[in-house]
Coordinates of C-alpha atoms and ligand atoms in Angstrom, one line a residue:
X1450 CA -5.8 -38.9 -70.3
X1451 CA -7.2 -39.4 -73.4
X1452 CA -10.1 -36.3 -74.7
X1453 CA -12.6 -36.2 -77.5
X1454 CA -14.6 -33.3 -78.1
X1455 CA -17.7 -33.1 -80.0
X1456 CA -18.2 -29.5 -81.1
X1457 CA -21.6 -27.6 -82.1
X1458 CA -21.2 -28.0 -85.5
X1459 CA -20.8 -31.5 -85.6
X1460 CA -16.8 -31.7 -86.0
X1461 CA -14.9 -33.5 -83.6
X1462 CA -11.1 -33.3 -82.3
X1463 CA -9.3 -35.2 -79.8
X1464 CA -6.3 -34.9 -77.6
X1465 CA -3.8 -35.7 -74.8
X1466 CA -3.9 -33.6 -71.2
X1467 CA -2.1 -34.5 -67.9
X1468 CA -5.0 -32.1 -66.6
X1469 CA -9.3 -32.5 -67.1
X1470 CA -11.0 -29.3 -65.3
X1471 CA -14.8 -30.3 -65.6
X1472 CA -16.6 -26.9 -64.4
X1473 CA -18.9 -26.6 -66.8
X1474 CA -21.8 -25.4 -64.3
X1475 CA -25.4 -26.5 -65.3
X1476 CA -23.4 -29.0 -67.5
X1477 CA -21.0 -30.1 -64.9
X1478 CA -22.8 -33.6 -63.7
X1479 CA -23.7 -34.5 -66.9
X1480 CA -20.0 -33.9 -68.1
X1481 CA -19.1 -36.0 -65.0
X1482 CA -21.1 -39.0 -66.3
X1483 CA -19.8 -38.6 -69.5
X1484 CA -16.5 -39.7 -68.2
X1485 CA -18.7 -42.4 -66.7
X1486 CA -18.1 -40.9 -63.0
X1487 CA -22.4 -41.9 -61.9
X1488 CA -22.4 -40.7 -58.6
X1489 CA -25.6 -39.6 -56.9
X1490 CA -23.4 -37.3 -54.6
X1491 CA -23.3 -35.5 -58.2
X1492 CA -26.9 -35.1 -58.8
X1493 CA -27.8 -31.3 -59.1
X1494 CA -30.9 -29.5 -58.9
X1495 CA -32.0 -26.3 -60.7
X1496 CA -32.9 -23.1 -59.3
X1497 CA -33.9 -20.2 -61.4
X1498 CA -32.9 -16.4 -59.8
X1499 CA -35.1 -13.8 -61.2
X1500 CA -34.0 -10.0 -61.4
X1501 CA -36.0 -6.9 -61.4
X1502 CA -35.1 -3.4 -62.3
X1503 CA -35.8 0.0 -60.2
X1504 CA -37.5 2.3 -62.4
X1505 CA -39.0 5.9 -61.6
X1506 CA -35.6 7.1 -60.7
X1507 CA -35.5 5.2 -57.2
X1508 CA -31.8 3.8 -58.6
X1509 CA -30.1 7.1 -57.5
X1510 CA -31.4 7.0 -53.9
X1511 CA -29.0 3.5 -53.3
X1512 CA -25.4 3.9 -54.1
X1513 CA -24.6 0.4 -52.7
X1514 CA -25.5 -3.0 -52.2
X1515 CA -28.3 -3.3 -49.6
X1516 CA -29.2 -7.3 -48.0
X1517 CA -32.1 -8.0 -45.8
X1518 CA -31.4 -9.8 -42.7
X1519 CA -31.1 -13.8 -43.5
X1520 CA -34.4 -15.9 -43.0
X1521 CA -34.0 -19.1 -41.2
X1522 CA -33.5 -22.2 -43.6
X1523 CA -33.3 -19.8 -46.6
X1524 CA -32.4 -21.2 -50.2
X1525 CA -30.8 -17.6 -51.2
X1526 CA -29.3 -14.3 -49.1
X1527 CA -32.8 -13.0 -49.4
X1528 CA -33.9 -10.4 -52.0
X1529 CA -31.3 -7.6 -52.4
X1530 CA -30.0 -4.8 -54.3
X1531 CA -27.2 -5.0 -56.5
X1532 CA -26.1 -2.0 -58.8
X1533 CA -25.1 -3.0 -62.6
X1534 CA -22.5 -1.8 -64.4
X1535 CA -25.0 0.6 -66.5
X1536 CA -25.6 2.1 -63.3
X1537 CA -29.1 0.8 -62.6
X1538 CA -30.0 -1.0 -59.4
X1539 CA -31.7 -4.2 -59.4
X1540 CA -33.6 -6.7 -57.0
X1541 CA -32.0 -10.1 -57.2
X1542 CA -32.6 -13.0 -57.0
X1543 CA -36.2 -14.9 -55.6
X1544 CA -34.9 -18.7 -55.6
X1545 CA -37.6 -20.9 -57.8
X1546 CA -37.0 -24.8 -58.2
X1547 CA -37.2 -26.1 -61.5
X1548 CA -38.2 -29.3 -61.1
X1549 CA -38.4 -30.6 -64.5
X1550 CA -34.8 -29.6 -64.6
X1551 CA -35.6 -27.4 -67.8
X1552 CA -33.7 -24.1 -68.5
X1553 CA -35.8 -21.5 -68.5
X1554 CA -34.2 -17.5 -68.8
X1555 CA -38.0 -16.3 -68.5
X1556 CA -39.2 -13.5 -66.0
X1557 CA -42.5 -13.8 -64.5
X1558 CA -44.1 -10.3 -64.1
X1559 CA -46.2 -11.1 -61.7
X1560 CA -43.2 -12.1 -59.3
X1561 CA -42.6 -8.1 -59.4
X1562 CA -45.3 -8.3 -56.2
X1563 CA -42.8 -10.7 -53.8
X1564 CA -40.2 -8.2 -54.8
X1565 CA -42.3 -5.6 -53.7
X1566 CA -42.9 -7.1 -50.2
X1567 CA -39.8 -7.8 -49.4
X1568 CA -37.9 -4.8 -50.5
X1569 CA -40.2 -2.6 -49.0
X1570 CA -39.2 -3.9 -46.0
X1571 CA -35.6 -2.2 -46.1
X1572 CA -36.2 0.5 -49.4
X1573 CA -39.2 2.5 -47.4
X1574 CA -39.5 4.8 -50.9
X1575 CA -40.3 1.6 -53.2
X1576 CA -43.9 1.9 -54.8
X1577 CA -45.5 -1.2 -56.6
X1578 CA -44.6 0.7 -59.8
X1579 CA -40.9 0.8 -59.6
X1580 CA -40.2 -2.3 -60.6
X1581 CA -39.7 -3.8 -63.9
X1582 CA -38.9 -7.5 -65.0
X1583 CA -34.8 -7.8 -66.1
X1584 CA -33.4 -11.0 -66.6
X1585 CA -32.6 -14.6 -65.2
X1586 CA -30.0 -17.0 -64.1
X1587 CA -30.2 -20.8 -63.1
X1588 CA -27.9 -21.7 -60.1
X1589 CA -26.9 -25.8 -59.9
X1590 CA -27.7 -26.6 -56.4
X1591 CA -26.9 -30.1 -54.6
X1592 CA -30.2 -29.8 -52.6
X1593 CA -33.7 -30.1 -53.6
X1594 CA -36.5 -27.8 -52.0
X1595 CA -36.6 -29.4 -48.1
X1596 CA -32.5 -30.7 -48.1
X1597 CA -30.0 -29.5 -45.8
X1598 CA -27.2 -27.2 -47.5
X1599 CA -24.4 -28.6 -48.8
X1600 CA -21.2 -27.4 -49.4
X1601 CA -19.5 -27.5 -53.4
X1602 CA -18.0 -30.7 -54.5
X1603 CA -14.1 -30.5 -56.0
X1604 CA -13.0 -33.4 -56.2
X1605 CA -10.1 -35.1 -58.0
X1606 CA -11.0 -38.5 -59.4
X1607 CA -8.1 -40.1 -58.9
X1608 CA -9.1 -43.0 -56.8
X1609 CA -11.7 -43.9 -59.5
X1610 CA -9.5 -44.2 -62.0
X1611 CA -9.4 -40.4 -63.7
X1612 CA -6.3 -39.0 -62.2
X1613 CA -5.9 -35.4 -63.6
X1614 CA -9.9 -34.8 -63.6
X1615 CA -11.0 -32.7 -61.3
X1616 CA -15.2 -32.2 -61.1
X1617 CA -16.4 -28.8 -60.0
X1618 CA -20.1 -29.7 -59.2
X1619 CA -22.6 -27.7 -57.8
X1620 CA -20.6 -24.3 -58.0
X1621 CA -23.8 -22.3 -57.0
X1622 CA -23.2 -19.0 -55.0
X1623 CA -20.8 -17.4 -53.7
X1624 CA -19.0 -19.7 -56.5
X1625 CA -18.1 -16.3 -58.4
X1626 CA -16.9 -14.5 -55.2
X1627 CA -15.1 -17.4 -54.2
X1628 CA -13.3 -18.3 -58.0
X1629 CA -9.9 -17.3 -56.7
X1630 CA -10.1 -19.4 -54.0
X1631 CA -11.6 -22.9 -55.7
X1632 CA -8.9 -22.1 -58.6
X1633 CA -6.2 -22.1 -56.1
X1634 CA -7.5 -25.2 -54.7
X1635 CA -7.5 -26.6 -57.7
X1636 CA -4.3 -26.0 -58.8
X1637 CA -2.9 -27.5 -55.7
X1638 CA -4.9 -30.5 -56.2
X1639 CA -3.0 -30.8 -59.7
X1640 CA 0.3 -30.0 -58.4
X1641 CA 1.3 -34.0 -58.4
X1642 CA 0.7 -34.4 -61.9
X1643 CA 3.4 -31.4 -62.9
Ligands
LIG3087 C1 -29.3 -15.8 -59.9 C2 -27.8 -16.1 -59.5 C3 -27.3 -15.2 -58.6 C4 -25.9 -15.5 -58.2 N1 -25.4 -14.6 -57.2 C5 -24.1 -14.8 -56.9 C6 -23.5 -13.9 -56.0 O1 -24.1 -12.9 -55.5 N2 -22.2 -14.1 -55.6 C7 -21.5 -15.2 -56.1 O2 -20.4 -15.4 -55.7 N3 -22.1 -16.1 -57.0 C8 -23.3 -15.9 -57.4 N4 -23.9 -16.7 -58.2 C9 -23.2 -18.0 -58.6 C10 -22.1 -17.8 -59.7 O3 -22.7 -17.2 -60.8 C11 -21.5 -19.2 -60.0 O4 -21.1 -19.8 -58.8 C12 -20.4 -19.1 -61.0 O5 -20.9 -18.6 -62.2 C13 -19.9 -20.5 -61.2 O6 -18.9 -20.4 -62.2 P1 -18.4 -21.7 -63.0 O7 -17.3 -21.2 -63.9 O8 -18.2 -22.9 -62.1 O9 -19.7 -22.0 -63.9 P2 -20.5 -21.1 -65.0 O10 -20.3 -19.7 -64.7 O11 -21.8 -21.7 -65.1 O12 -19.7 -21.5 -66.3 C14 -19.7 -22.7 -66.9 C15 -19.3 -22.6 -68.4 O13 -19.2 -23.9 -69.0 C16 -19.8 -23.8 -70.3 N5 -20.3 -25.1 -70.7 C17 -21.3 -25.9 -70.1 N6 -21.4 -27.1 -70.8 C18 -20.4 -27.1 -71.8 C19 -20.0 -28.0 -72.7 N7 -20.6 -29.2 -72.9 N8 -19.0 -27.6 -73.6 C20 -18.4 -26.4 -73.5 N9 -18.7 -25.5 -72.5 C21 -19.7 -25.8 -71.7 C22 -21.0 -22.8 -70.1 O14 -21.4 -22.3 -71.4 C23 -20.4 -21.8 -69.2 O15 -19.7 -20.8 -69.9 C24 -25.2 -16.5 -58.7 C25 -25.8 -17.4 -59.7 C26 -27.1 -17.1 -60.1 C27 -27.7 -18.0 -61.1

């Protein structure tokens, strides 16, 4: 198939692939109608993940990742611990819908309060104070608040008339923990075109 890239800076380069791996994440649908692939199947939904830090010390008393008990219907796993690789700890993620479908990397401070409540529930030595606003990532869901969960999409286009392009849409979690996996599905959905 035939590529064109447009670059940042304005330059642009085309070339030649057997192969088109679209998994460009928030990006991913509109990549997908760039290749003029319009399905509504495709349409993804943003959900920010917020992130605070355990101050005060409380870090050293968890050695490990700690998850709640899942709520019915939930959007997430539920607010858990997760140690960094500086060694702190921190709560992750609250699940908010962005439904202008801007991207938005801020941390509300007042969120730290939700946190509170709901790790409280299985850190018994948090205190209000221990927590401090850390960062933010946006995860491209298929469902809107209220929808059903749906699994990713990896599809290769074949039967509509882009054989070689495979979409990766929707690639939310456990897309990281399961990257092995979708590569190896993907290269097998490839495998024809060698
Ligand atoms: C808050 C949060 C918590 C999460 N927790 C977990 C978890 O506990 N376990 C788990 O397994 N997963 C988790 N995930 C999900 C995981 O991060 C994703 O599933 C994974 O990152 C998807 O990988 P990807 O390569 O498909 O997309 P991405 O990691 O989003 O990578 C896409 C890449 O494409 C690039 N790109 C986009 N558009 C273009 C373009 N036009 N041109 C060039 N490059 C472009 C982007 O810059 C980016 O580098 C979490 C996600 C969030 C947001």
């Amino acid at each position: 198939m035939n590529i064109s890239i447009l670059d940042t800076d304005g330059s642009s380069f085309d070339f030649t692939s057997r192969y088109a791996i679209n998994s460009a994440g928030l990006e991913a649908e509109k990549i997908a109608r760039m290749t003029g692939i319009d399905d509504p199947q495709y349409k993804t939904w943003f959900w920010k993940g917020e992130y605070f830090a355990l101050l005060n010390g409380k870090h050293k008393l968890i050695n490990r990742l700690v998850y709640p008990v899942p709520e019915p219907n939930t959007t997430g796993l539920g607010i858990h611990t997760t140690p960094d690789l500086a060694g702190r700890q921190k709560l992750e993620p609250n699940t908010i819908f962005l439904e202008d479908g801007k991207i938005d990397y801020s941390v509300d401070p007042a969120h730290a309060k939700e946190f509170y409540q709901k790790a409280s529930r299985f850190l018994p030595f948090l205190e209000p104070g221990d927590l401090a606003s850390d960062q933010a990532g946006i995860r491209p869901k298929l469902q809107k608040p209220g929808d059903p969960a749906r699994d990713f999409i990896i599809l290769e286009e074949e039967k509509r008339g882009f054989p070689g392009l495979v979409n990766l849409i929707g690639i939310e979690s456990p897309g990281l923990t399961a990257a092995l996996s979708i590569g190896n599905y993907v290269r097998s959905l490839l495998k024809k075109y060698d």
